[in-house]
Amino acid sequence: MKRAYKLRAYPTRPQAGRAVRLLADHCDLYNAALQERREAWRMRNLGISYGDQSAQLRQIRAADPDGQGRHSFTAQQQTLRRLNVVFAAYFKRVRETEKGRQHAGSKGEHSKQRKVGYPRCKPYQRFDQVLFVAGDAASWEPADVGRWAHVGFQAVGRVKVRQHRPVVGWVKTLQPRRESRRWYVIVVTETEPVLLPTTGRSVGIDVGVMRFLTTSDGEVVANLRFLDSAQERIADLQRRKQRARPGSGNRRRLRRALAKEWRKVRDQRRDFHHKTARGLVDNYDTIALEQLRVAAMTASAAGTVEDPGRNVAAKAGLNRSILDAGWAQFTSILVAKAESAGRRVVLVHPAHTSIDCHACGARCGRPRQDTVVCPVHGDLDADLNGARNIASRAGLGSGQASVA
Ligand SMILES: [Zn+2]
């Protein structure tokens, strides 16, 4: 069972300088490894694996004692692994696109397929974290809540960390992370699950745009109101940034203000997700939800969600990017909490869950976003109907809570 903590770090000025250098050196390594794969493929049609690249590390380090040679060997391996993950995802997308093309002739709905982009070099300012294995060139000294903890990284030093909540479990990995001008450390720990007593209850969940979620018990969790006002501010800042002269101080200030707004959105949203997931995990043994938005997430990841200025101009798009990022995160938080409590999460196939009547299975009409109309059962709340379908699809009976 893994847990991740993101804690704010306060490096001194020299430490921050060394941390920047650490990221830059790892960025160089990443880009060089990417370059090698690309060249090998172009010149010789040769695939290069993580193993091949990892085996070269020793020479690379020996040849560059004041640069790459100063850094943790295992952390460098992690950076090469990270590239490997990027390539694995790339090859998977390529395979899926080919499959999509084969179907496109008959269906015609894949005609707007994205072109799959080859992995690209990362600029220094986008290479924001490095993974250390704890105990190997990286150490963690915990503190009482609210006090200073310390994290040590080879080639950076021992850095102060504000520990705002207790870090539970065995510390496995430590990652220095930069977000605009702030530094964080991500502490990943491993814990034994703490099983919750069974409740004898199961639930289906429909996530939506108008409401955050609806349960098959008829409970509704509204979207955070905060997101509406944040959306206004972000849209406004984006407009102003686009009008500001490139390279001007004004534009730089607006970029920082935007980054700050996004950070606030992320923090509040994460908090909201934790609370909502907590409530569900405490109350139900089994939680079913649609395996949803995964495709949508990958598509929107191609444009960047964090900096949608270029790709997502429309307000509707902005709204979607705020919510989209939310669903995937909520699902992963829910799955993690369920796992650590010995609860079960079932992901069901999403086709037609909102449009088929949960009582008789008839295809319904949908005159409005929030209502479906069954020829037999009449008007139904679309989200509640969806949640009940999700519950039955997960094998949880009628989808209405069964009392133990
Ligand atoms: Zn019906």
mmCIF file with all atom_site columns, C-alpha atoms and ligand atoms in Angstrom, residues 356-362 364 374-378 380, ligand 1:
data_model
loop_
_atom_site.group_PDB
_atom_site.id
_atom_site.type_symbol
_atom_site.label_atom_id
_atom_site.label_alt_id
_atom_site.label_comp_id
_atom_site.label_asym_id
_atom_site.label_entity_id
_atom_site.label_seq_id
_atom_site.pdbx_PDB_ins_code
_atom_site.Cartn_x
_atom_site.Cartn_y
_atom_site.Cartn_z
_atom_site.occupancy
_atom_site.B_iso_or_equiv
_atom_site.pdbx_formal_charge
_atom_site.auth_seq_id
_atom_site.auth_comp_id
_atom_site.auth_asym_id
_atom_site.auth_atom_id
_atom_site.pdbx_PDB_model_num
ATOM   1  C  CA . ASP A 1 356 ? -30.776 2.828  -20.380 1.00 0.00 ? 356 ASP A CA 1
ATOM   2  C  CA . CYS A 1 357 ? -33.520 2.596  -17.754 1.00 0.00 ? 357 CYS A CA 1
ATOM   3  C  CA . HIS A 1 358 ? -32.094 0.980  -14.617 1.00 0.00 ? 358 HIS A CA 1
ATOM   4  C  CA . ALA A 1 359 ? -35.410 -0.728 -13.820 1.00 0.00 ? 359 ALA A CA 1
ATOM   5  C  CA . CYS A 1 360 ? -36.258 -2.354 -17.167 1.00 0.00 ? 360 CYS A CA 1
ATOM   6  C  CA . GLY A 1 361 ? -33.236 -1.800 -19.390 1.00 0.00 ? 361 GLY A CA 1
ATOM   7  C  CA . ALA A 1 362 ? -35.227 0.014  -22.090 1.00 0.00 ? 362 ALA A CA 1
ATOM   8  C  CA . CYS A 1 364 ? -34.615 6.033  -22.804 1.00 0.00 ? 364 CYS A CA 1
ATOM   9  C  CA . CYS A 1 374 ? -38.214 5.562  -20.029 1.00 0.00 ? 374 CYS A CA 1
ATOM   10 C  CA . PRO A 1 375 ? -41.160 4.439  -22.208 1.00 0.00 ? 375 PRO A CA 1
ATOM   11 C  CA . VAL A 1 376 ? -42.397 2.390  -19.222 1.00 0.00 ? 376 VAL A CA 1
ATOM   12 C  CA . HIS A 1 377 ? -41.184 4.223  -16.112 1.00 0.00 ? 377 HIS A CA 1
ATOM   13 C  CA . GLY A 1 378 ? -41.397 7.823  -17.259 1.00 0.00 ? 378 GLY A CA 1
ATOM   14 C  CA . LEU A 1 380 ? -35.907 9.590  -14.280 1.00 0.00 ? 380 LEU A CA 1
HETATM 15 ZN ZN . ZN  B 2 .   ? -37.969 1.504  -17.453 1.00 0.00 ? 1   ZN  B ZN 1
#
